[in-house]
Amino acid sequence: MKKFRVLSLVMASALCLSMLAGCGNDSTGGDTSGDNTPAPSGSTQETAGTIKIGGIGPLTGDAAVYGMATKQGAEIAIQEINALGGLQFSLDFQDDEGDTEKAVNAYNNLKDSGTQIIYGCTTTNPCISVAGETYADRYFQLTPSASSTKVTEGRDNVFQVCFTDPNQGKTAANYIKDNNLGTKIAAIYNNSDAYSTGIYNAFAEEAEAIGLEVVTSQTFPDDKNTDFTVQLSAAKEAGADLVFMPIYYTPASLILNQAKSMGYEPTFFGCDGMDGILDMDGFDASLAEGLMLMTPFNAWATDERTVNFVNEYEAAYGGTPNQFAADAYDCMYAIYEACTAAGITADMDHETICDKLIETFTSSDFSVDGLTGTGMTWSANGEVSKAPVVVKVEGGVYVTQ
């Protein structure tokens, strides 16, 4: 099988070193087209013959850590790709604040500006809304982090780089069972969020099938919930020695803090939405000691590809990249590899590009090696195939299990 592989980070790092050195801690990403003129906030500059990519995600609001990561990881990849001298990309990244209506407005802005490929959205509910629009308009859409099957369901033009929710839920149940992490399991999840409920439902179904005892399942109404004493008390009273939390890092940080105040010390087990908790402003990282989560990326890994990416990201933005940044990086290289394989040029209209990318992504001859997976392939329903990784927080860093 012929494989189209992500280019070596070692080569790319050498080619783009001088450009990254000028980025400093600028979170806007700067120029990715070779011109030294500073790029406007939220976008990378373009030149004639540039393929225009439109990105959508939260740059402000409660989920901004995810949107900033997906923007910045993509910018690192574009810096490298443009330095290679072949296909040139520009990125216009719009802030949706994690809101569905604002995400659709952002998409319409990108359409008006001549975008040819849609990158994003970052969070699930906005991505579901935008996916309906891109399907009708025939834009190819690749999301780094929206994981619900509802994002791609019935849409041949929408693809994912992250794990799907059912995949995470089923894998988590089997990992907990196979590694004897808990005998009595409690679950706490957001019953108004497609991401959280999607993972929980698959987890609960698989847990029942394999004989994993779930003693209580507790819900909360949204990620702005601040009091979890009822949910934690129910878990503690039921004797749960592991609490499964398919939720985002903001409520997770409060749960960990309140559990400590209660003297409740089970094993806490999360999914990829919890990645980034160690970098939360004002969060005491010691509260996460022993936390386990599934993530496709470990910034503390020692392989050359990861080390180079982390070094580039830290030089550009002054922080450690999380899984969302790595998925974003892989998104851009997947688009680049597919565009190269399909013979896509900047003068093609978005409908033509969409058709060609769909054909390439679903081809048995196409796969991508990236930061978050080796030999990544895509099915006709837009789902990526790659193996998850479980990490444990030890000494304030992730340790792969």
Tab-separated table of N, CA and C in Angstrom, residues 246-321:
chain	number	residue	atom	x	y	z
A	246	PRO	N	-16.035	12.031	31.318
A	246	PRO	CA	-15.863	12.440	29.921
A	246	PRO	C	-16.289	13.897	29.736
A	247	ILE	N	-15.517	14.809	30.318
A	247	ILE	CA	-15.890	16.219	30.372
A	247	ILE	C	-14.677	17.082	30.040
A	248	TYR	N	-14.913	18.388	29.928
A	248	TYR	CA	-13.831	19.317	29.632
A	248	TYR	C	-13.098	19.717	30.917
A	249	TYR	N	-11.968	20.367	30.719
A	249	TYR	CA	-11.072	20.628	31.843
A	249	TYR	C	-11.630	21.614	32.872
A	250	THR	N	-12.498	22.550	32.458
A	250	THR	CA	-13.002	23.543	33.410
A	250	THR	C	-13.817	22.897	34.525
A	251	PRO	N	-14.882	22.127	34.222
A	251	PRO	CA	-15.591	21.465	35.323
A	251	PRO	C	-14.719	20.416	36.017
A	252	ALA	N	-13.824	19.778	35.267
A	252	ALA	CA	-12.953	18.768	35.883
A	252	ALA	C	-12.075	19.386	36.967
A	253	SER	N	-11.583	20.601	36.728
A	253	SER	CA	-10.727	21.257	37.715
A	253	SER	C	-11.479	21.526	39.009
A	254	LEU	N	-12.754	21.877	38.891
A	254	LEU	CA	-13.569	22.129	40.087
A	254	LEU	C	-13.866	20.830	40.822
A	255	ILE	N	-14.127	19.778	40.073
A	255	ILE	CA	-14.405	18.476	40.686
A	255	ILE	C	-13.197	17.992	41.472
A	256	LEU	N	-12.012	18.118	40.900
A	256	LEU	CA	-10.806	17.679	41.597
A	256	LEU	C	-10.588	18.470	42.880
A	257	ASN	N	-10.844	19.749	42.831
A	257	ASN	CA	-10.678	20.607	44.008
A	257	ASN	C	-11.700	20.260	45.096
A	258	GLN	N	-12.946	20.066	44.687
A	258	GLN	CA	-13.994	19.771	45.653
A	258	GLN	C	-13.851	18.359	46.227
A	259	ALA	N	-13.339	17.429	45.417
A	259	ALA	CA	-13.099	16.071	45.924
A	259	ALA	C	-12.046	16.094	47.023
A	260	LYS	N	-11.013	16.892	46.828
A	260	LYS	CA	-9.978	17.010	47.859
A	260	LYS	C	-10.558	17.582	49.142
A	261	SER	N	-11.418	18.597	49.020
A	261	SER	CA	-12.037	19.212	50.202
A	261	SER	C	-12.901	18.212	50.962
A	262	MET	N	-13.457	17.248	50.229
A	262	MET	CA	-14.308	16.230	50.841
A	262	MET	C	-13.513	15.055	51.391
A	263	GLY	N	-12.221	15.021	51.087
A	263	GLY	CA	-11.409	13.881	51.496
A	263	GLY	C	-11.683	12.638	50.673
A	264	TYR	N	-12.158	12.843	49.452
A	264	TYR	CA	-12.495	11.737	48.547
A	264	TYR	C	-11.366	11.586	47.537
A	265	GLU	N	-10.740	10.400	47.490
A	265	GLU	CA	-9.543	10.204	46.670
A	265	GLU	C	-9.640	8.967	45.778
A	266	PRO	N	-10.613	8.914	44.892
A	266	PRO	CA	-10.656	7.818	43.929
A	266	PRO	C	-9.658	8.080	42.806
A	267	THR	N	-9.534	7.140	41.884
A	267	THR	CA	-8.832	7.414	40.636
A	267	THR	C	-9.788	8.171	39.724
A	268	PHE	N	-9.339	9.284	39.185
A	268	PHE	CA	-10.148	10.028	38.216
A	268	PHE	C	-9.629	9.717	36.813
A	269	PHE	N	-10.561	9.421	35.911
A	269	PHE	CA	-10.201	8.997	34.556
A	269	PHE	C	-10.987	9.836	33.558
A	270	GLY	N	-10.283	10.548	32.675
A	270	GLY	CA	-10.934	11.420	31.701
A	270	GLY	C	-10.588	11.069	30.269
A	271	CYS	N	-11.047	11.917	29.367
A	271	CYS	CA	-10.816	11.712	27.937
A	271	CYS	C	-10.093	12.925	27.356
A	272	ASP	N	-10.056	13.037	26.041
A	272	ASP	CA	-9.204	14.058	25.435
A	272	ASP	C	-9.659	15.479	25.723
A	273	GLY	N	-10.934	15.680	26.048
A	273	GLY	CA	-11.412	17.018	26.382
A	273	GLY	C	-10.816	17.577	27.657
A	274	MET	N	-10.200	16.720	28.450
A	274	MET	CA	-9.585	17.161	29.699
A	274	MET	C	-8.146	17.624	29.485
A	275	ASP	N	-7.598	17.351	28.296
A	275	ASP	CA	-6.235	17.774	28.015
A	275	ASP	C	-6.161	19.292	28.052
A	276	GLY	N	-5.159	19.812	28.743
A	276	GLY	CA	-5.015	21.247	28.933
A	276	GLY	C	-5.253	21.668	30.368
A	277	ILE	N	-5.702	20.741	31.212
A	277	ILE	CA	-6.018	21.085	32.595
A	277	ILE	C	-4.784	21.556	33.357
A	278	LEU	N	-3.605	21.023	33.026
A	278	LEU	CA	-2.391	21.408	33.749
A	278	LEU	C	-1.974	22.845	33.447
A	279	ASP	N	-2.465	23.397	32.339
A	279	ASP	CA	-2.093	24.757	31.944
A	279	ASP	C	-3.170	25.785	32.272
A	280	MET	N	-4.201	25.382	32.994
A	280	MET	CA	-5.269	26.313	33.352
A	280	MET	C	-4.772	27.413	34.259
A	281	ASP	N	-5.116	28.640	33.932
A	281	ASP	CA	-4.751	29.765	34.791
A	281	ASP	C	-5.393	29.596	36.172
A	282	GLY	N	-4.567	29.683	37.203
A	282	GLY	CA	-5.069	29.627	38.561
A	282	GLY	C	-5.333	28.239	39.102
A	283	PHE	N	-5.100	27.198	38.286
A	283	PHE	CA	-5.355	25.833	38.751
A	283	PHE	C	-4.118	25.266	39.432
A	284	ASP	N	-4.323	24.667	40.597
A	284	ASP	CA	-3.251	24.013	41.329
A	284	ASP	C	-3.016	22.640	40.705
A	285	ALA	N	-1.938	22.515	39.915
A	285	ALA	CA	-1.688	21.288	39.159
A	285	ALA	C	-1.516	20.074	40.057
A	286	SER	N	-1.189	20.294	41.326
A	286	SER	CA	-1.022	19.155	42.226
A	286	SER	C	-2.342	18.419	42.451
A	287	LEU	N	-3.470	19.110	42.237
A	287	LEU	CA	-4.772	18.465	42.380
A	287	LEU	C	-4.989	17.386	41.329
A	288	ALA	N	-4.268	17.498	40.208
A	288	ALA	CA	-4.420	16.533	39.123
A	288	ALA	C	-3.463	15.354	39.242
A	289	GLU	N	-2.663	15.325	40.288
A	289	GLU	CA	-1.713	14.215	40.456
A	289	GLU	C	-2.471	12.884	40.496
A	290	GLY	N	-2.064	11.959	39.644
A	290	GLY	CA	-2.724	10.659	39.566
A	290	GLY	C	-3.867	10.605	38.575
A	291	LEU	N	-4.296	11.759	38.048
A	291	LEU	CA	-5.348	11.799	37.040
A	291	LEU	C	-4.914	11.011	35.804
A	292	MET	N	-5.825	10.214	35.258
A	292	MET	CA	-5.559	9.476	34.031
A	292	MET	C	-6.495	9.975	32.942
A	293	LEU	N	-6.001	10.055	31.725
A	293	LEU	CA	-6.841	10.457	30.614
A	293	LEU	C	-6.337	9.860	29.311
A	294	MET	N	-7.270	9.723	28.385
A	294	MET	CA	-6.919	9.257	27.050
A	294	MET	C	-6.646	10.461	26.167
A	295	THR	N	-5.528	10.441	25.503
A	295	THR	CA	-5.147	11.526	24.612
A	295	THR	C	-4.247	10.965	23.524
A	296	PRO	N	-4.311	11.502	22.322
A	296	PRO	CA	-3.436	10.980	21.274
A	296	PRO	C	-2.045	11.592	21.297
A	297	PHE	N	-1.787	12.515	22.233
A	297	PHE	CA	-0.523	13.253	22.190
A	297	PHE	C	0.001	13.485	23.589
A	298	ASN	N	1.283	13.228	23.759
A	298	ASN	CA	1.962	13.473	25.029
A	298	ASN	C	3.133	14.411	24.772
A	299	ALA	N	3.008	15.649	25.224
A	299	ALA	CA	4.037	16.661	24.953
A	299	ALA	C	5.355	16.343	25.633
A	300	TRP	N	5.331	15.434	26.592
A	300	TRP	CA	6.561	15.076	27.294
A	300	TRP	C	7.205	13.802	26.735
A	301	ALA	N	6.687	13.303	25.631
A	301	ALA	CA	7.294	12.139	24.981
A	301	ALA	C	8.672	12.515	24.445
A	302	THR	N	9.525	11.520	24.234
A	302	THR	CA	10.920	11.791	23.874
A	302	THR	C	11.258	11.466	22.426
A	303	ASP	N	10.270	11.065	21.609
A	303	ASP	CA	10.573	10.814	20.204
A	303	ASP	C	10.891	12.125	19.493
A	304	GLU	N	11.684	12.036	18.447
A	304	GLU	CA	12.212	13.230	17.783
A	304	GLU	C	11.115	14.126	17.220
A	305	ARG	N	10.102	13.514	16.645
A	305	ARG	CA	9.021	14.304	16.036
A	305	ARG	C	8.321	15.160	17.086
A	306	THR	N	7.988	14.555	18.228
A	306	THR	CA	7.306	15.301	19.285
A	306	THR	C	8.206	16.375	19.871
A	307	VAL	N	9.461	16.033	20.135
A	307	VAL	CA	10.395	16.993	20.721
A	307	VAL	C	10.532	18.218	19.827
A	308	ASN	N	10.660	18.014	18.526
A	308	ASN	CA	10.818	19.144	17.597
A	308	ASN	C	9.571	20.023	17.562
A	309	PHE	N	8.396	19.395	17.536
A	309	PHE	CA	7.157	20.169	17.526
A	309	PHE	C	7.016	20.985	18.797
A	310	VAL	N	7.268	20.367	19.937
A	310	VAL	CA	7.154	21.071	21.217
A	310	VAL	C	8.118	22.245	21.265
A	311	ASN	N	9.345	22.035	20.796
A	311	ASN	CA	10.332	23.122	20.800
A	311	ASN	C	9.882	24.279	19.913
A	312	GLU	N	9.343	23.966	18.734
A	312	GLU	CA	8.873	25.012	17.825
A	312	GLU	C	7.687	25.765	18.426
A	313	TYR	N	6.783	25.025	19.010
A	313	TYR	CA	5.590	25.642	19.596
A	313	TYR	C	5.965	26.550	20.761
A	314	GLU	N	6.842	26.071	21.620
A	314	GLU	CA	7.255	26.878	22.773
A	314	GLU	C	7.999	28.128	22.336
A	315	ALA	N	8.814	28.007	21.279
A	315	ALA	CA	9.539	29.173	20.779
A	315	ALA	C	8.575	30.211	20.201
A	316	ALA	N	7.509	29.737	19.566
A	316	ALA	CA	6.568	30.654	18.926
A	316	ALA	C	5.568	31.259	19.895
A	317	TYR	N	5.104	30.469	20.869
A	317	TYR	CA	3.978	30.897	21.694
A	317	TYR	C	4.256	30.889	23.194
A	318	GLY	N	5.392	30.360	23.606
A	318	GLY	CA	5.761	30.431	25.010
A	318	GLY	C	5.013	29.494	25.932
A	319	GLY	N	4.406	28.442	25.393
A	319	GLY	CA	3.703	27.478	26.226
A	319	GLY	C	3.844	26.083	25.658
A	320	THR	N	3.460	25.095	26.434
A	320	THR	CA	3.542	23.705	26.002
A	320	THR	C	2.300	23.334	25.198
A	321	PRO	N	2.458	22.748	24.020
A	321	PRO	CA	1.287	22.385	23.218
A	321	PRO	C	0.520	21.222	23.835
